[in-house]
Coordinates of C-alpha atoms and ligand atoms in Angstrom, one line a residue:
M79 CA -20.6 -4.0 47.2
K80 CA -21.7 -4.8 43.7
R81 CA -18.5 -6.2 42.3
R82 CA -19.4 -5.8 38.8
N83 CA -19.6 -2.1 38.9
F84 CA -15.8 -2.0 39.4
I85 CA -12.9 -2.6 37.1
K86 CA -11.7 -6.3 36.7
N87 CA -8.1 -7.1 37.3
T88 CA -7.2 -7.9 33.8
A89 CA -8.5 -4.5 32.8
L90 CA -6.7 -2.8 35.6
S91 CA -3.2 -4.3 34.8
S92 CA -3.6 -3.0 31.2
L93 CA -4.3 0.6 32.6
V94 CA -1.4 0.2 34.8
A95 CA 0.8 -0.7 32.0
A96 CA -0.5 2.2 29.9
V97 CA 0.1 4.7 32.8
G98 CA 3.5 3.3 33.5
T99 CA 3.0 3.2 37.2
D100 CA 0.8 1.6 40.0
I101 CA -2.6 3.1 40.0
V102 CA -2.9 3.2 43.9
F103 CA -6.8 3.1 44.2
G104 CA -7.2 1.1 41.1
S105 CA -9.5 -1.4 42.5
L106 CA -12.0 1.4 43.2
L107 CA -12.1 2.6 39.5
P108 CA -15.8 2.4 38.1
E109 CA -15.8 -0.1 35.0
G110 CA -15.5 1.9 31.8
Y111 CA -13.9 5.1 33.4
E112 CA -11.4 6.7 31.2
L113 CA -8.3 7.9 33.2
L114 CA -7.4 11.4 32.6
A115 CA -3.9 10.5 31.8
L116 CA -4.9 8.5 28.9
Q117 CA -7.5 10.9 27.5
D118 CA -5.1 13.2 25.6
P119 CA -3.5 10.7 23.1
D120 CA -0.1 11.9 21.6
P121 CA -1.1 12.6 18.1
F122 CA 2.3 12.1 16.8
A123 CA 2.6 8.5 18.3
L124 CA -1.2 7.8 17.4
F125 CA -0.6 8.4 13.6
S126 CA 3.1 7.9 13.4
K127 CA 3.9 11.5 12.5
D128 CA 7.2 13.5 13.0
K129 CA 7.1 15.7 16.0
E130 CA 7.7 18.7 13.9
M131 CA 4.2 18.2 12.2
V132 CA 1.7 20.8 13.3
V133 CA -1.8 20.0 14.7
L134 CA -4.4 22.4 13.6
N135 CA -7.3 20.5 15.2
D136 CA -7.9 17.5 17.2
K137 CA -11.7 17.2 16.7
P138 CA -11.4 16.1 13.9
W139 CA -7.9 15.7 13.5
N140 CA -6.1 17.9 11.1
I141 CA -2.3 18.0 10.9
E142 CA 0.0 19.7 8.5
A143 CA 3.5 19.4 7.5
R144 CA 6.1 22.3 7.3
A145 CA 7.8 23.1 4.0
H146 CA 11.2 21.6 5.0
L147 CA 9.7 18.4 6.0
L148 CA 8.4 17.7 2.5
D149 CA 11.9 17.5 1.3
D150 CA 11.5 13.7 0.2
K151 CA 10.8 13.1 -3.4
I152 CA 8.0 10.6 -2.3
T153 CA 6.3 11.7 0.8
P154 CA 6.6 9.1 3.6
N155 CA 3.7 8.8 6.1
K156 CA 5.4 10.7 8.9
F157 CA 5.4 13.8 6.8
M158 CA 2.0 13.5 5.3
F159 CA -0.8 16.0 6.3
I160 CA -4.0 14.6 7.7
R161 CA -7.2 16.3 6.8
N162 CA -10.5 14.8 8.3
N163 CA -14.1 16.2 8.1
G164 CA -15.3 13.7 10.6
L165 CA -14.1 11.0 13.0
I166 CA -11.8 8.2 11.8
P167 CA -13.6 4.9 11.5
E168 CA -12.8 2.3 14.4
D169 CA -12.6 -1.4 14.2
I170 CA -12.0 -1.7 10.5
D171 CA -12.2 -5.3 9.6
A172 CA -10.4 -5.3 6.1
G173 CA -11.1 -9.0 5.7
N174 CA -14.8 -8.2 5.4
W175 CA -14.5 -4.9 3.5
T176 CA -16.6 -4.5 0.5
L177 CA -17.0 -1.7 -2.2
T178 CA -20.3 -1.4 -3.8
I179 CA -21.0 0.4 -7.2
D180 CA -24.5 1.8 -7.5
G181 CA -26.2 4.7 -8.7
E182 CA -28.9 6.2 -11.3
A183 CA -26.5 5.6 -14.2
A184 CA -25.1 2.2 -13.1
E185 CA -26.1 -0.9 -15.1
E186 CA -26.6 -2.8 -12.0
T187 CA -25.5 -2.6 -8.3
K188 CA -22.5 -4.6 -7.8
T189 CA -20.5 -5.4 -4.6
Y190 CA -16.7 -6.4 -4.5
T191 CA -14.8 -7.8 -1.7
L192 CA -11.3 -6.3 -1.3
S193 CA -9.7 -9.5 -2.4
E194 CA -11.8 -9.6 -5.5
L195 CA -10.8 -6.2 -6.2
K196 CA -7.1 -7.2 -5.9
S197 CA -7.4 -10.3 -8.0
N198 CA -9.9 -9.5 -10.7
F199 CA -8.3 -6.2 -11.8
K200 CA -4.8 -5.2 -12.9
T201 CA -2.7 -3.3 -10.2
Y202 CA -1.2 0.1 -11.0
T203 CA 1.3 2.2 -9.1
Y204 CA 1.5 6.0 -9.5
Q205 CA 2.9 8.8 -7.6
L206 CA 0.0 11.2 -7.1
T207 CA 0.0 14.8 -5.8
L208 CA -2.7 15.4 -3.2
E209 CA -3.3 19.1 -2.1
C210 CA -6.1 20.2 0.1
G211 CA -8.2 22.8 -1.6
G212 CA -7.6 25.0 1.4
N213 CA -4.0 24.8 1.6
G214 CA -2.5 28.5 2.3
R215 CA -5.9 29.5 3.6
S216 CA -4.1 31.2 6.5
E217 CA -3.0 34.1 4.4
F218 CA -6.1 35.3 3.0
D219 CA -7.5 38.8 4.4
P220 CA -10.4 39.0 5.3
P221 CA -9.7 35.6 6.9
A222 CA -11.7 32.6 5.9
K223 CA -13.1 30.0 8.5
G224 CA -11.7 26.5 8.5
N225 CA -8.3 25.0 9.2
Q226 CA -5.7 27.7 8.9
W227 CA -3.4 25.7 6.6
T228 CA 0.0 27.3 5.9
V229 CA 1.7 25.5 3.1
G230 CA 1.9 21.9 4.5
A231 CA -1.4 20.5 3.3
V232 CA 0.1 18.7 0.2
S233 CA 1.7 15.4 -0.3
C234 CA 3.1 13.2 -3.1
A235 CA 3.1 9.4 -2.3
E236 CA 3.1 6.3 -4.3
W237 CA -0.3 4.9 -4.5
T238 CA -1.0 1.3 -5.5
G239 CA -4.4 -0.1 -6.5
V240 CA -6.7 -0.8 -9.3
R241 CA -8.1 1.6 -11.8
L242 CA -11.5 3.1 -11.0
K243 CA -12.4 3.0 -14.6
D244 CA -11.7 -0.9 -14.8
V245 CA -14.2 -1.4 -11.9
L246 CA -16.8 1.0 -13.3
E247 CA -16.7 -0.7 -16.6
D248 CA -17.1 -4.2 -15.0
T249 CA -20.3 -3.0 -13.3
G250 CA -21.3 -1.1 -16.2
Y251 CA -22.9 2.2 -16.7
T252 CA -25.3 3.9 -19.2
N253 CA -24.9 7.0 -21.3
K254 CA -26.9 9.0 -18.5
A255 CA -23.4 8.9 -16.3
V256 CA -22.4 12.4 -15.6
Y257 CA -20.4 12.2 -12.2
I258 CA -19.1 9.7 -9.6
G259 CA -19.9 10.3 -5.9
Y260 CA -18.1 8.3 -3.0
H261 CA -19.5 7.2 0.4
A262 CA -17.1 6.3 3.2
A263 CA -17.0 4.8 6.6
D264 CA -16.0 7.8 8.6
V265 CA -18.3 9.1 11.4
H266 CA -19.9 12.6 11.3
L267 CA -18.7 14.8 14.3
S268 CA -22.4 14.5 15.8
R269 CA -22.0 10.6 15.6
D270 CA -25.4 10.8 13.8
P271 CA -25.2 7.7 11.6
E272 CA -27.5 9.4 9.1
K273 CA -25.1 12.2 8.5
E274 CA -22.0 11.8 6.3
P275 CA -18.8 14.1 7.2
I276 CA -18.1 14.2 3.5
S277 CA -19.3 12.6 0.2
R278 CA -17.6 14.2 -2.9
G279 CA -16.7 12.9 -6.3
A280 CA -15.7 14.0 -9.8
P281 CA -16.8 14.1 -13.5
M282 CA -16.8 10.9 -15.4
A283 CA -13.9 12.2 -17.4
K284 CA -11.9 12.4 -14.2
A285 CA -13.1 9.1 -12.8
L286 CA -12.1 7.4 -16.1
Q287 CA -8.6 8.6 -16.2
D288 CA -5.8 5.9 -15.9
E289 CA -4.2 7.5 -12.9
T290 CA -7.6 7.5 -11.0
L291 CA -7.1 4.7 -8.5
L292 CA -9.0 2.7 -6.0
A293 CA -5.9 2.3 -3.9
F294 CA -5.1 -0.2 -1.3
Q295 CA -1.4 0.5 -0.7
M296 CA 0.7 3.6 0.0
N297 CA 4.4 3.6 -0.4
G298 CA 4.4 0.0 -0.7
K299 CA 2.5 -0.8 2.3
D300 CA -1.0 -1.1 3.6
I301 CA -2.5 2.4 3.6
P302 CA -2.2 4.0 7.0
L303 CA -5.5 4.1 8.9
A304 CA -5.7 7.9 8.9
H305 CA -5.1 8.0 5.3
G306 CA -8.0 5.8 4.4
Y307 CA -7.3 2.0 5.2
P308 CA -8.2 -0.3 3.7
L309 CA -9.5 1.3 0.4
R310 CA -9.3 4.9 -0.9
L311 CA -10.1 6.8 -3.9
V312 CA -7.0 8.8 -5.2
A313 CA -7.6 11.4 -7.9
G314 CA -4.3 13.3 -8.3
G315 CA -4.1 17.0 -9.3
W316 CA -7.7 17.9 -8.1
P317 CA -8.5 19.0 -4.7
A318 CA -7.8 16.3 -2.3
S319 CA -11.2 16.3 -0.9
V320 CA -12.2 14.3 -4.1
S321 CA -9.8 11.4 -3.0
G322 CA -12.2 9.8 -0.5
K323 CA -10.8 7.7 2.3
W324 CA -12.3 4.5 3.7
I325 CA -14.5 4.0 0.6
Q326 CA -17.3 1.7 0.7
R327 CA -19.6 2.8 -2.2
I328 CA -19.2 4.8 -5.3
S329 CA -22.4 6.0 -7.0
I330 CA -22.4 6.5 -10.7
R331 CA -24.7 9.6 -10.9
D332 CA -26.8 10.9 -13.8
R333 CA -26.3 14.5 -12.4
V334 CA -23.5 16.4 -10.5
H335 CA -22.9 14.4 -7.2
D336 CA -25.0 16.4 -4.7
G337 CA -23.4 14.7 -1.4
T338 CA -22.2 16.5 1.6
K339 CA -19.6 19.1 0.9
M340 CA -20.3 19.2 -3.0
T341 CA -23.0 21.9 -2.7
G342 CA -23.3 25.4 -1.4
D343 CA -19.9 27.1 -1.2
A344 CA -17.8 23.9 0.0
Y345 CA -15.0 23.5 -2.5
R346 CA -16.2 26.1 -4.6
V347 CA -14.8 29.5 -5.7
P348 CA -16.5 32.5 -7.4
C349 CA -16.8 31.7 -11.0
N350 CA -15.5 35.3 -11.8
P351 CA -13.2 37.2 -9.5
V352 CA -14.7 39.1 -6.6
A353 CA -13.4 41.9 -4.2
P354 CA -12.0 40.7 -0.9
G355 CA -14.7 40.1 1.6
E356 CA -17.6 40.5 -1.1
K357 CA -20.7 38.1 -0.5
V358 CA -21.1 35.8 -3.4
K359 CA -24.4 34.2 -4.5
E360 CA -24.6 30.5 -4.7
E361 CA -25.3 30.2 -8.2
D362 CA -22.0 32.3 -8.8
M363 CA -19.8 29.7 -7.2
C364 CA -18.0 27.0 -9.4
I365 CA -16.8 23.8 -8.3
I366 CA -12.8 23.6 -8.1
E367 CA -11.5 20.9 -10.5
S368 CA -7.8 20.8 -11.5
M369 CA -5.7 22.6 -8.8
P370 CA -3.5 25.6 -9.8
V371 CA 0.3 25.6 -10.5
K372 CA 2.3 25.7 -7.2
S373 CA 5.7 25.0 -5.7
L374 CA 7.4 24.8 -2.5
I375 CA 11.1 25.2 -1.5
T376 CA 11.8 22.3 0.8
Y377 CA 15.5 23.1 1.4
P378 CA 17.0 24.9 3.0
K379 CA 14.5 25.5 5.9
S380 CA 13.5 29.2 6.1
G381 CA 16.0 31.0 8.3
A382 CA 19.1 29.3 7.0
M383 CA 22.4 31.1 7.5
I384 CA 25.3 30.9 5.0
K385 CA 28.7 32.3 4.9
S386 CA 29.4 35.1 2.5
G387 CA 30.9 33.8 -0.8
Q388 CA 29.1 30.5 -0.5
K389 CA 26.7 29.3 -2.9
L390 CA 23.2 27.9 -1.5
N391 CA 21.8 24.8 -3.3
I392 CA 17.9 25.1 -3.1
R393 CA 15.4 22.4 -4.0
G394 CA 11.7 21.6 -3.8
H395 CA 8.7 20.4 -5.7
A396 CA 6.3 21.9 -8.3
W397 CA 2.9 20.7 -9.5
A398 CA 0.1 22.1 -11.5
G399 CA -3.1 20.1 -11.3
E400 CA -3.7 18.2 -14.5
L401 CA -0.9 20.0 -16.2
E402 CA 2.8 19.7 -16.2
V403 CA 5.1 22.3 -14.8
S404 CA 7.2 23.6 -17.8
K405 CA 9.1 26.3 -16.0
M406 CA 10.7 27.0 -12.7
E407 CA 12.4 30.1 -11.5
Y408 CA 13.6 31.9 -8.4
S409 CA 14.2 35.4 -7.4
I410 CA 16.4 36.8 -4.6
D411 CA 15.3 40.4 -5.2
F412 CA 11.6 40.5 -4.2
G413 CA 10.4 39.2 -7.5
S414 CA 12.2 42.1 -9.6
T415 CA 14.2 39.6 -11.6
W416 CA 13.9 35.9 -12.1
L417 CA 16.7 33.1 -12.8
S418 CA 15.9 29.7 -13.7
C419 CA 16.0 26.4 -11.9
Q420 CA 16.4 23.1 -13.1
V421 CA 13.0 21.1 -13.1
E422 CA 12.6 17.4 -13.6
R423 CA 9.9 15.8 -15.7
P424 CA 7.2 14.1 -13.5
K425 CA 7.6 10.3 -12.8
N426 CA 4.1 9.9 -14.1
R427 CA 1.3 12.3 -14.9
L428 CA -0.1 13.9 -11.8
A429 CA 3.1 13.6 -9.8
W430 CA 4.9 16.5 -8.4
Q431 CA 8.1 17.5 -10.1
H432 CA 11.6 18.2 -8.5
F433 CA 13.6 21.4 -9.0
N434 CA 16.9 22.7 -7.8
A435 CA 19.2 25.7 -8.4
S436 CA 22.6 27.0 -7.1
V437 CA 22.0 30.4 -5.8
S438 CA 24.6 33.1 -5.5
F439 CA 24.2 36.2 -3.1
P440 CA 26.0 39.6 -4.1
K441 CA 26.9 40.5 -0.4
K442 CA 26.2 40.0 3.3
G443 CA 22.7 40.6 4.6
Y444 CA 19.1 39.5 4.6
Y445 CA 17.5 37.9 1.4
E446 CA 14.4 36.1 0.6
V447 CA 14.4 33.4 -2.0
W448 CA 11.0 33.3 -3.8
A449 CA 10.1 30.3 -6.1
R450 CA 7.7 30.6 -9.0
A451 CA 6.5 27.8 -11.2
T452 CA 4.7 28.1 -14.8
D453 CA 2.5 25.4 -16.1
A454 CA 2.4 24.1 -19.6
R455 CA -0.3 26.7 -20.6
G456 CA 1.8 29.7 -19.3
N457 CA 0.0 30.0 -16.1
S458 CA 2.6 31.3 -13.3
Q459 CA 2.3 31.5 -9.6
P460 CA 1.0 35.0 -8.3
M461 CA 3.9 36.6 -6.3
L462 CA 1.7 37.4 -3.3
L463 CA -2.0 36.4 -2.9
P464 CA -4.3 35.3 -5.7
G465 CA -8.0 36.3 -5.9
W466 CA -9.8 36.3 -2.5
N467 CA -12.6 33.8 -2.2
P468 CA -15.1 33.5 0.5
K469 CA -13.6 29.8 1.8
G470 CA -10.1 30.6 1.3
Y471 CA -9.2 28.1 -1.4
L472 CA -6.4 27.9 -4.0
N473 CA -3.8 30.0 -2.5
N474 CA -1.0 29.2 -4.9
A475 CA 1.2 32.3 -4.0
C476 CA 5.1 31.9 -4.4
H477 CA 6.7 30.1 -1.5
R478 CA 9.3 32.3 0.1
I479 CA 12.1 31.5 2.6
A480 CA 14.4 33.9 4.5
I481 CA 18.2 33.5 4.3
K482 CA 21.0 35.5 6.2
V483 CA 24.4 35.7 4.6
T484 CA 27.1 36.4 7.3
Ligands
LIG145 N1 -14.0 9.7 3.9 C1 -13.1 10.8 3.9 N2 -12.5 11.1 2.9 C2 -11.6 12.3 2.9 C3 -11.9 13.3 3.8 C4 -12.6 12.9 4.9 O1 -12.8 13.6 5.9 N3 -13.3 11.7 4.9 N4 -11.1 14.5 3.7 C5 -10.8 14.8 2.4 C6 -10.0 16.0 2.3 S1 -10.9 17.6 2.4 C7 -8.6 15.9 2.0 S2 -7.8 17.3 1.9 C8 -7.9 14.7 2.0 C9 -6.8 14.5 2.9 O2 -6.1 13.3 2.7 P1 -5.1 12.9 3.8 O3 -5.6 13.1 5.1 O4 -4.8 11.4 3.5 O5 -3.9 13.7 3.6 O6 -8.8 13.5 2.2 C10 -10.1 13.8 1.6 N5 -10.9 12.5 1.9
LIG146 MO1 -9.2 19.2 1.9

């Protein structure tokens, strides 16, 4: 018997510990064999997520929150959605992590270690709303392919890092600069090292905003692995796909960045409205920039029961891409009449805003509470579905909860 083909005692004892009981024929296990019992990791434990989070896909991992889980003013990790296009990078060595700035419009190619970024540039902290462009996709008809997000692909955490603009200015760029494009360490589903799962970016004007960060902390701690440890681009108010995780390189481009998922119909909508199901030519699709006005009732949970005569305090958050939310209303009569909610100013630009209202119901029975936000330019959320688009982006319909008064 060739002993080296079989598992070593130390490896066996750690497998026994992981399984939690004796592995009876353990000494006969071939080396490198993965036990069935350990093949299906518990995603909630793996990513420190709450058990009420909903797994939409495991290859790649896509996990969303539910409305009532997003009640915190600042989203904690356990309720933050995960959206991956590829495989989470393994064996990250933050001590040797570097960020390279290059591109046709960069003055030079310059590489920074993580500690250089932290010590050479001033650090800022902002609360930034990140919503997946496909949040709400599940409601479109005809349906759109992709993760069937309901309402939970949005978060507003507190991000700490350096301003991208300070780093871009340190490297220097020419007047040919048009766009930035990120390159990250995650792995394509095919495991082909030549392919990138995603490489998106934003126009220079967005890259140079004060709130656009190269972040190394989320909610005061190292960024959790699934959310981009050890370095992430955070560009609040735009589709969260712009906020590249596990960032290694940023190119200052002399054209609109043409990386993976920047072209074709990815993160694009018809420049002009189309009929549901209509085919749209590539040249008639426009890149999504600022996200539309939207809101979420986070308390109570849909289905709540209250006693007749009681008032119901509702609360939630509202956001409007680059703009501020200027008005927040609710309706208990399917949108016929609207009453106003109190809405707070944002903590900083691009942070979501908190609203609340005390709701009275005229008599016993079934009700729905609908919430509607209006942005500073007067755009309101559509009551039901907004314009259909082939990939099911930008569903900012009013959020609704069911209430029974008994
Ligand atoms: N490197 C990398 N960055 C990425 C992605 C990815 O797959 N790889 N997904 C993007 C998309 S589509 C979204 S919606 C957000 C999700 O961020 P989160 O998982 O931290 O919530 O990350 C963006 N950044
Ligand atoms: Mo996304």
